[in-house]
Each structure stands twice: as C-alpha cells, then as structure tokens.
Short mmCIF file of N, CA, C and O in Angstrom, two decimals:
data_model
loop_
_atom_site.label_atom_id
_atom_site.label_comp_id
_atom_site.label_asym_id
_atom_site.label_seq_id
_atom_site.Cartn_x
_atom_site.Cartn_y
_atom_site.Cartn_z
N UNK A 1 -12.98 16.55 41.86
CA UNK A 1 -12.72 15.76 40.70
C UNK A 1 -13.25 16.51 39.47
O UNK A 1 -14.30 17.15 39.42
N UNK A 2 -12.11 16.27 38.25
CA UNK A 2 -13.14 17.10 37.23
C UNK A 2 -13.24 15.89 36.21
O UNK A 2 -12.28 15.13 36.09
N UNK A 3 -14.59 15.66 35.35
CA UNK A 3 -14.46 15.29 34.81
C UNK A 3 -14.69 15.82 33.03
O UNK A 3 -15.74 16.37 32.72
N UNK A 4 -13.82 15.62 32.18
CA UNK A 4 -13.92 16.02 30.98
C UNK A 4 -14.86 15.53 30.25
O UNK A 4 -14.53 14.37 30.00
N UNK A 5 -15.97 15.79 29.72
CA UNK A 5 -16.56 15.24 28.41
C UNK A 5 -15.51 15.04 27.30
O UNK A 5 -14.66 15.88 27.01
N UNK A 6 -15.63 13.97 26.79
CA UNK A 6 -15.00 13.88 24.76
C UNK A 6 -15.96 12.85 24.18
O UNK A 6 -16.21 11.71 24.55
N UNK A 7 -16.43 13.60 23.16
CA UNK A 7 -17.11 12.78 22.23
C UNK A 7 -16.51 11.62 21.65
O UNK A 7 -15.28 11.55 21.69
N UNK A 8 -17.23 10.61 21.06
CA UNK A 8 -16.91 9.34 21.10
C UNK A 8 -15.95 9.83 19.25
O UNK A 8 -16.12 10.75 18.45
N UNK A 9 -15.08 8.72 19.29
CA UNK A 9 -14.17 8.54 18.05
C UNK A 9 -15.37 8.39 16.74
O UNK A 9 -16.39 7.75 17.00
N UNK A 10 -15.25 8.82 15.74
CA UNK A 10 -15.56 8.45 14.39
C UNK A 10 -15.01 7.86 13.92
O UNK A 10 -13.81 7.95 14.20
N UNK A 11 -15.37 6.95 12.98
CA UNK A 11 -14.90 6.45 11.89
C UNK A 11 -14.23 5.50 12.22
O UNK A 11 -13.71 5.05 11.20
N UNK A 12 -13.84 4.74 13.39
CA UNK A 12 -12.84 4.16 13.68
C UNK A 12 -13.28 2.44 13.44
O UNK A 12 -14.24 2.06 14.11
N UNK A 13 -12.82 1.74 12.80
CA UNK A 13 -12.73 0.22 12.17
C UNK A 13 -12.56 -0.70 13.00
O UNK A 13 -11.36 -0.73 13.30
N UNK A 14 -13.18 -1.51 13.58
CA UNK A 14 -12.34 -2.66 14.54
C UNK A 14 -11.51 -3.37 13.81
O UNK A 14 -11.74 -3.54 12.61
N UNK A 15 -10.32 -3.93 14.48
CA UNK A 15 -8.99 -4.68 13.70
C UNK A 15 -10.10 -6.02 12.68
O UNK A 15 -10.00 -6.24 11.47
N UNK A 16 -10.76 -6.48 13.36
CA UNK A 16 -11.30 -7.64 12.75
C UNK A 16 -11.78 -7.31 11.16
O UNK A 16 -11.41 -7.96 10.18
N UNK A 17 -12.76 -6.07 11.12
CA UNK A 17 -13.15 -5.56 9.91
C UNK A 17 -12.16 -4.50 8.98
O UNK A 17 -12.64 -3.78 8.10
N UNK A 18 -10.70 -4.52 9.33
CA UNK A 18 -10.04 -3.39 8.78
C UNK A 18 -9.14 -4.30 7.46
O UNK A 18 -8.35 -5.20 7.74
N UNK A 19 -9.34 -4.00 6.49
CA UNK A 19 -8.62 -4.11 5.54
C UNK A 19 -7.39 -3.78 4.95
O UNK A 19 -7.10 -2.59 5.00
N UNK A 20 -6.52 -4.59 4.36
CA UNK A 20 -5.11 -3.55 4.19
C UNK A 20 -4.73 -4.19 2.79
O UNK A 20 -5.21 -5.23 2.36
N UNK A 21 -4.01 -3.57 2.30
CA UNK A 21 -3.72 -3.47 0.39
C UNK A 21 -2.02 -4.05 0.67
O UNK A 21 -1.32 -3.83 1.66
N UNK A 22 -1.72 -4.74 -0.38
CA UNK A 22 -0.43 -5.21 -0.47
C UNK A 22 -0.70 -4.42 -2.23
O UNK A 22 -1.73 -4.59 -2.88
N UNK A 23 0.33 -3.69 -2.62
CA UNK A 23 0.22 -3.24 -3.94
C UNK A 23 1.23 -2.80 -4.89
O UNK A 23 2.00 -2.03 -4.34
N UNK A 24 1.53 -3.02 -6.19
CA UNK A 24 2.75 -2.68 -7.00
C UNK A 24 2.66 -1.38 -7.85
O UNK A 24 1.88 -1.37 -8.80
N UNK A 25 3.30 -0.45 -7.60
CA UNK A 25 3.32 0.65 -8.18
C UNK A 25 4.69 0.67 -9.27
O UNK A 25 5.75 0.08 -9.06
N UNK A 26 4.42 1.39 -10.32
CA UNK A 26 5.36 1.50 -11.44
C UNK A 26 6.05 2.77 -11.69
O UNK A 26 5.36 3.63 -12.22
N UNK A 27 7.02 3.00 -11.47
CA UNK A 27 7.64 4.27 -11.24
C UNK A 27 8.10 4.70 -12.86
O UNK A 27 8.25 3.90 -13.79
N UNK A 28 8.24 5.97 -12.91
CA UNK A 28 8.57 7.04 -14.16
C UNK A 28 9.74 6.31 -14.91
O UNK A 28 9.79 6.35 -16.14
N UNK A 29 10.95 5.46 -13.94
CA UNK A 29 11.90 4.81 -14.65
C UNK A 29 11.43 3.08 -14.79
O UNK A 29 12.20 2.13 -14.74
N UNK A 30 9.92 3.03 -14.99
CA UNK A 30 9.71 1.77 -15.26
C UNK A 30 10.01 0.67 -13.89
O UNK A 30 9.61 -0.49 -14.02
N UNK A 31 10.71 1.06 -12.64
CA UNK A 31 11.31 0.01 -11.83
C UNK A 31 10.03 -0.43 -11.11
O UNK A 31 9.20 -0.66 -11.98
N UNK A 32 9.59 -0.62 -10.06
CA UNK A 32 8.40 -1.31 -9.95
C UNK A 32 8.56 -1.24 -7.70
O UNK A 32 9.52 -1.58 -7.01
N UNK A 33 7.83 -0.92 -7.44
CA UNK A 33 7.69 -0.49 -6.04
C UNK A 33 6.65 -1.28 -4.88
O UNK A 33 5.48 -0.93 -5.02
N UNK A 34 6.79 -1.88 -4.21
CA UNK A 34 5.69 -2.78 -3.66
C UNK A 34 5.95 -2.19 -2.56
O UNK A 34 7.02 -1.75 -2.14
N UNK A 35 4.47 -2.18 -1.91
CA UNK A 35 4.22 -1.74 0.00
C UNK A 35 2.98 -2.03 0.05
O UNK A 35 2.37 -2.49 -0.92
N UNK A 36 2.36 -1.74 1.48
CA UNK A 36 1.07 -1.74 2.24
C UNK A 36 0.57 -0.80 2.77
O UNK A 36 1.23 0.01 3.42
N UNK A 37 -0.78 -0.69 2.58
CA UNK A 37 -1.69 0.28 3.45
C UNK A 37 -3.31 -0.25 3.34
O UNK A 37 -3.90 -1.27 3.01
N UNK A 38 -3.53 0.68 3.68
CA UNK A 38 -5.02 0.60 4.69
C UNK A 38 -5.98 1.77 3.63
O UNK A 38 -7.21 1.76 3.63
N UNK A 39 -5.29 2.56 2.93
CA UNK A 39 -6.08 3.30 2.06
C UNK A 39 -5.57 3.62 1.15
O UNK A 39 -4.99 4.71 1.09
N UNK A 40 -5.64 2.67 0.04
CA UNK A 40 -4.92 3.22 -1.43
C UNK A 40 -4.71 4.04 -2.21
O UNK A 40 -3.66 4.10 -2.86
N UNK A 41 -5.76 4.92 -2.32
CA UNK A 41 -5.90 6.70 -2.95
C UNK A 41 -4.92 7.61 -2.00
O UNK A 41 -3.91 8.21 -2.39
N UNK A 42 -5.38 7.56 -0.83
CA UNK A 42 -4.61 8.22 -0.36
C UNK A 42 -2.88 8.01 -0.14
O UNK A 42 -2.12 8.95 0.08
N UNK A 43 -2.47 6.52 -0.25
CA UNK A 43 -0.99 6.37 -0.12
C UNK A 43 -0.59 6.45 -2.18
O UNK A 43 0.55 6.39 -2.65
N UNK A 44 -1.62 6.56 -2.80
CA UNK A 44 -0.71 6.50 -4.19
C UNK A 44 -0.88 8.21 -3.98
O UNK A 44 0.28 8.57 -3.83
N UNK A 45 -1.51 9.08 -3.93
CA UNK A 45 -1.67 10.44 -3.51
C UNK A 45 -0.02 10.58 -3.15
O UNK A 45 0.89 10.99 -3.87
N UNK A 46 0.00 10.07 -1.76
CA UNK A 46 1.26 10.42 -1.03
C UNK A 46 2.31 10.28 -1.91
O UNK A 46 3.15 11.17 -1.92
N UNK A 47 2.44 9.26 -2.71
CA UNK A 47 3.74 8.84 -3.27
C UNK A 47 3.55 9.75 -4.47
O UNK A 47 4.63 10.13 -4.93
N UNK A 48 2.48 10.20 -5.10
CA UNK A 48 2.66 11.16 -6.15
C UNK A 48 3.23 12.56 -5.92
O UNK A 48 3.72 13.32 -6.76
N UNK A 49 3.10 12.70 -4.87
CA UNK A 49 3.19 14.23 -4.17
C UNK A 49 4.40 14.38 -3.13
O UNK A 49 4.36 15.22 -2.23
N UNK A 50 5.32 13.65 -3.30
CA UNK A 50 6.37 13.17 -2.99
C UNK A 50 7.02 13.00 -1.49
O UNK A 50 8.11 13.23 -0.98
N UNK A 51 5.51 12.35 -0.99
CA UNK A 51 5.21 12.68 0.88
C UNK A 51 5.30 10.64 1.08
O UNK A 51 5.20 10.06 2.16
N UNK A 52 5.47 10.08 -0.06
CA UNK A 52 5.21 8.38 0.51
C UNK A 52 6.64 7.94 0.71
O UNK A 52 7.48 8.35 1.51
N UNK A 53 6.72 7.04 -0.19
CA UNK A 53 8.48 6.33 0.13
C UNK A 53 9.55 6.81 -0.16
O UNK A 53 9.53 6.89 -1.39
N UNK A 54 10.59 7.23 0.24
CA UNK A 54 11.94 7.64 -0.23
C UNK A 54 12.06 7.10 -1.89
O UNK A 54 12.22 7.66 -2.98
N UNK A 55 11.92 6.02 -1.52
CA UNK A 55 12.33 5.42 -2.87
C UNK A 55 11.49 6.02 -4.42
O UNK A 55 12.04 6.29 -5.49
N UNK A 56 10.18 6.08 -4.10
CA UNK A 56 9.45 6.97 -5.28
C UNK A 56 9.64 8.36 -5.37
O UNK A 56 9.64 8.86 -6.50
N UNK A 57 9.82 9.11 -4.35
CA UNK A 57 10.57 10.79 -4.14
C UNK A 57 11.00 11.18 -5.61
O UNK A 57 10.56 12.09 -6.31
N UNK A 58 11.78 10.41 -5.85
CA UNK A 58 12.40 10.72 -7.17
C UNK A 58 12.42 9.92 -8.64
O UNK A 58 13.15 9.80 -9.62
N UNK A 59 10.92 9.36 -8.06
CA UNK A 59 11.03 8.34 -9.57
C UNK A 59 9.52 8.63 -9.87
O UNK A 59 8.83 7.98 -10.66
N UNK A 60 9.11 9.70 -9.14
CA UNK A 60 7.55 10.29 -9.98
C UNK A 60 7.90 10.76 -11.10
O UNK A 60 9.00 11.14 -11.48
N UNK A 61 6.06 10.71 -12.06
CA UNK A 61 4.98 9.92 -11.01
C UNK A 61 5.14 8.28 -10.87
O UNK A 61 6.05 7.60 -11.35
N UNK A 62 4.27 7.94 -10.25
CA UNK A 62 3.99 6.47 -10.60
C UNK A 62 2.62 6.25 -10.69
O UNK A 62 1.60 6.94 -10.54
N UNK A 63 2.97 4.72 -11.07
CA UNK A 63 1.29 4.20 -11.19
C UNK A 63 0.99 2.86 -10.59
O UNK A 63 1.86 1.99 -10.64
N UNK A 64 -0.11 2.62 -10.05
CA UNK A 64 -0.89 1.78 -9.25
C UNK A 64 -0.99 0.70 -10.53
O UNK A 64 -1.80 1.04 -11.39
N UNK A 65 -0.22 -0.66 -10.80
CA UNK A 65 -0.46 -1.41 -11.62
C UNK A 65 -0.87 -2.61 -10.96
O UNK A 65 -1.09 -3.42 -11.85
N UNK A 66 -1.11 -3.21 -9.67
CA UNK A 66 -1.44 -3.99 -8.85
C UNK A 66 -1.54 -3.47 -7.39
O UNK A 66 -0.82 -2.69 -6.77
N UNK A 67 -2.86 -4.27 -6.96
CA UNK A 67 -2.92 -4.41 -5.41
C UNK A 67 -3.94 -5.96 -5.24
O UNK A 67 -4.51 -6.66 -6.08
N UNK A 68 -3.84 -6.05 -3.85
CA UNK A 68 -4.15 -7.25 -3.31
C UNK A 68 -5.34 -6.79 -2.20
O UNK A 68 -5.16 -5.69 -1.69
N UNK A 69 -6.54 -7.53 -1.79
CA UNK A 69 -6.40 -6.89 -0.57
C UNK A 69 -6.63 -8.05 0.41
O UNK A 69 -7.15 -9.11 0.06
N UNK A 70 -6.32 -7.84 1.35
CA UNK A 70 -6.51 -8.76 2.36
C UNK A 70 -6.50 -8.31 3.93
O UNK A 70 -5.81 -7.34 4.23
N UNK A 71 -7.24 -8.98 4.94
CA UNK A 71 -8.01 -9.26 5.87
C UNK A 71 -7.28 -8.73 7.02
O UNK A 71 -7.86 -8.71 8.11
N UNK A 72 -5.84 -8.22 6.89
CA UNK A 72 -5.31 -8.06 7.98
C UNK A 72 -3.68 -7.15 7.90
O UNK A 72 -3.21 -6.92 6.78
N UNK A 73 -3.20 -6.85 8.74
CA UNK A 73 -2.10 -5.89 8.58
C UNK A 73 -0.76 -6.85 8.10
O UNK A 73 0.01 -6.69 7.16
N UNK A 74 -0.83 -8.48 9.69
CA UNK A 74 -0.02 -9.26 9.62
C UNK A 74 -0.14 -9.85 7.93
O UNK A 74 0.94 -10.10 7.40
N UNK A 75 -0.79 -9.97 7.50
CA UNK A 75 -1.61 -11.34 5.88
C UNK A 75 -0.65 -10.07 5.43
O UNK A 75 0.52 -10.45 5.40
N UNK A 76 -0.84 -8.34 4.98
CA UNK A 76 -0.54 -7.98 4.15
C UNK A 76 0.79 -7.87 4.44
O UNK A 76 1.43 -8.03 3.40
N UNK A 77 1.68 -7.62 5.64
CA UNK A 77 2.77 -7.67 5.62
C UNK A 77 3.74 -8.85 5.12
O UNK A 77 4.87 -8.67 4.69
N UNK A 78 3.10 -10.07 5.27
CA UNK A 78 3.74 -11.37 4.59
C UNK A 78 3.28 -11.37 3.60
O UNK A 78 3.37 -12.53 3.20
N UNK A 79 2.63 -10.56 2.61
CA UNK A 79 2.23 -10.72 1.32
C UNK A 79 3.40 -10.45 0.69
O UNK A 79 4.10 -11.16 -0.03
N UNK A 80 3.55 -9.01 1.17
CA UNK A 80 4.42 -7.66 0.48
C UNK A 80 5.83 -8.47 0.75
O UNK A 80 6.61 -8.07 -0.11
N UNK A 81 6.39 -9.32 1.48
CA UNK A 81 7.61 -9.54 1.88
C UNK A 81 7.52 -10.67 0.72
O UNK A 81 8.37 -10.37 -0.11
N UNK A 82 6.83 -11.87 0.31
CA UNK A 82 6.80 -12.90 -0.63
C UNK A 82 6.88 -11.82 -1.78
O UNK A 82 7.71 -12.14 -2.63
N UNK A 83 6.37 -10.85 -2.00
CA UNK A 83 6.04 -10.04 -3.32
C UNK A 83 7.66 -9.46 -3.75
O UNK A 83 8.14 -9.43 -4.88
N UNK A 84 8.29 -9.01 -2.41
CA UNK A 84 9.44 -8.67 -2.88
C UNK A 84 10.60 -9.54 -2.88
O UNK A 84 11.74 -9.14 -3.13
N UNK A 85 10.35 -10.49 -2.65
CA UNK A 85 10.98 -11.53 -3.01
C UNK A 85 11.41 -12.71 -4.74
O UNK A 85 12.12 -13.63 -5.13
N UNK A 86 10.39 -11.77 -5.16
CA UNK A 86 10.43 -12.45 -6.77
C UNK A 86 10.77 -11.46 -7.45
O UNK A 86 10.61 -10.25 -7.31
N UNK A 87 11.40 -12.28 -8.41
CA UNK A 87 12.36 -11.26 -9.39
C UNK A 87 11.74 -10.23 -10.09
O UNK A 87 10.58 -10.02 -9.77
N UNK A 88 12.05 -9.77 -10.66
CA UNK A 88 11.42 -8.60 -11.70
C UNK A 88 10.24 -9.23 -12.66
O UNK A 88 9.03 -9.01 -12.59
N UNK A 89 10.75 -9.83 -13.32
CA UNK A 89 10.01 -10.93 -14.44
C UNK A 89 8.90 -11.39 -13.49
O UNK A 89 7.81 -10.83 -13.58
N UNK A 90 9.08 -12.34 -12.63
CA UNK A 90 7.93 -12.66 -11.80
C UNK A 90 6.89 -11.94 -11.30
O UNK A 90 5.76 -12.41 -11.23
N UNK A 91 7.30 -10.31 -10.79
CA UNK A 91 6.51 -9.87 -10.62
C UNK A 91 6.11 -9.34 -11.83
O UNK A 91 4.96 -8.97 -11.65
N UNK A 92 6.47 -9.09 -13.09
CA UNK A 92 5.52 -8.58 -14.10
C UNK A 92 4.69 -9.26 -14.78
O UNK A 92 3.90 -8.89 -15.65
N UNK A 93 5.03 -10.99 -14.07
CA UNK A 93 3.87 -12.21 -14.73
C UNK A 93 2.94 -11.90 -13.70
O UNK A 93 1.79 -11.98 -14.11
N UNK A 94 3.02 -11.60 -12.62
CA UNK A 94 2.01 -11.55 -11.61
C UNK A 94 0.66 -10.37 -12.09
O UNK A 94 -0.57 -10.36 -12.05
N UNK A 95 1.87 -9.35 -12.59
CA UNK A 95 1.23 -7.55 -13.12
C UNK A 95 -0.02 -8.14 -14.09
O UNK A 95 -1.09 -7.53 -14.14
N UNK A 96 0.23 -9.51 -14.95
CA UNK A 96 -0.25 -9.63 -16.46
C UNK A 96 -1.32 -10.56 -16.04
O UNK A 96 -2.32 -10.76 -16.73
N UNK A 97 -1.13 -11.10 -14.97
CA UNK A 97 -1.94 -12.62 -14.64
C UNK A 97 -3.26 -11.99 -13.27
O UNK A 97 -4.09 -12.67 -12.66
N UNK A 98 -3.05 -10.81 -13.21
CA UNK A 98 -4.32 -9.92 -12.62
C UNK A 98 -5.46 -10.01 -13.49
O UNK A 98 -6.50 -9.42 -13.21
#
C-alpha cells in the first residue's frame, strides 16, 4: 500500500461563512451590467482586463457602481435575477438610493 502525504487545504471557507456579492457595474457605453461573485476586486479586475463577461469584453472599462453582499451563493443568485429584472430607471434609483 502506498500512502501519499498532502498537506491540508488553505484558505478554504466553509459554505456557512462564505460570502457572495450581487453587484452593478457601469460599462464605457453607460449600459449597466449585474452578476455575482465571491471576490469583488478580483471579478471587477477580470472584467477590466477583458477575462469576465462576454458582455463587458467590449464595453471597457467599467465601473463598480453597486454591490450587495449576502450570506450565500443561492440569496445572491436570486438577488442578481430580481436585479435584472427591473428596468433601467429602477435600477439607477437603486444606484442613487445606496
């Protein structure tokens, strides 16, 4: 029998304590971009550097004008789905009422 040593994981979050961002980004043509993650620097990074959503690829840069955060992957995924559900206007009362 062999057995392998591996050192134990770093850094790693239990689901209970992991946080996730529901957030509105504002693209170069003003249109307005909502998604989720788990680390905000690094996914507005991505989308600046033209590695995040298709949809920003070509509407850098943008900018981080809202986020949310909340308790869970499921909470932020039904955030982001209510978020894109309101019109333009709505979400820029939401942008103002932060």
């Amino acid at each position: 029998m062999i057995i392998i040593a591996t050192e134990p994981k770093q850094n790693i979050v239990p689901k209970e304590q992991e946080k996730w961002f529901v957030y509105i980004l504002e693209c170069r043509d003003k249109s307005l971009y909502t998604g989720i993650t788990n680390n905000i620097e690094k996914r507005l990074l991505a989308h600046n550097t033209g590695k995040g959503a298709k949809y920003t690829k070509a509407r850098r840069p943008v900018m981080l004008k809202y986020y949310e955060l909340l308790n869970s992957k499921s909470s932020a995924l039904k955030r982001e789905i209510a978020i894109k559900k309101l019109s333009r206007n709505q979400k820029i009362k939401l942008l103002s009422n932060q």
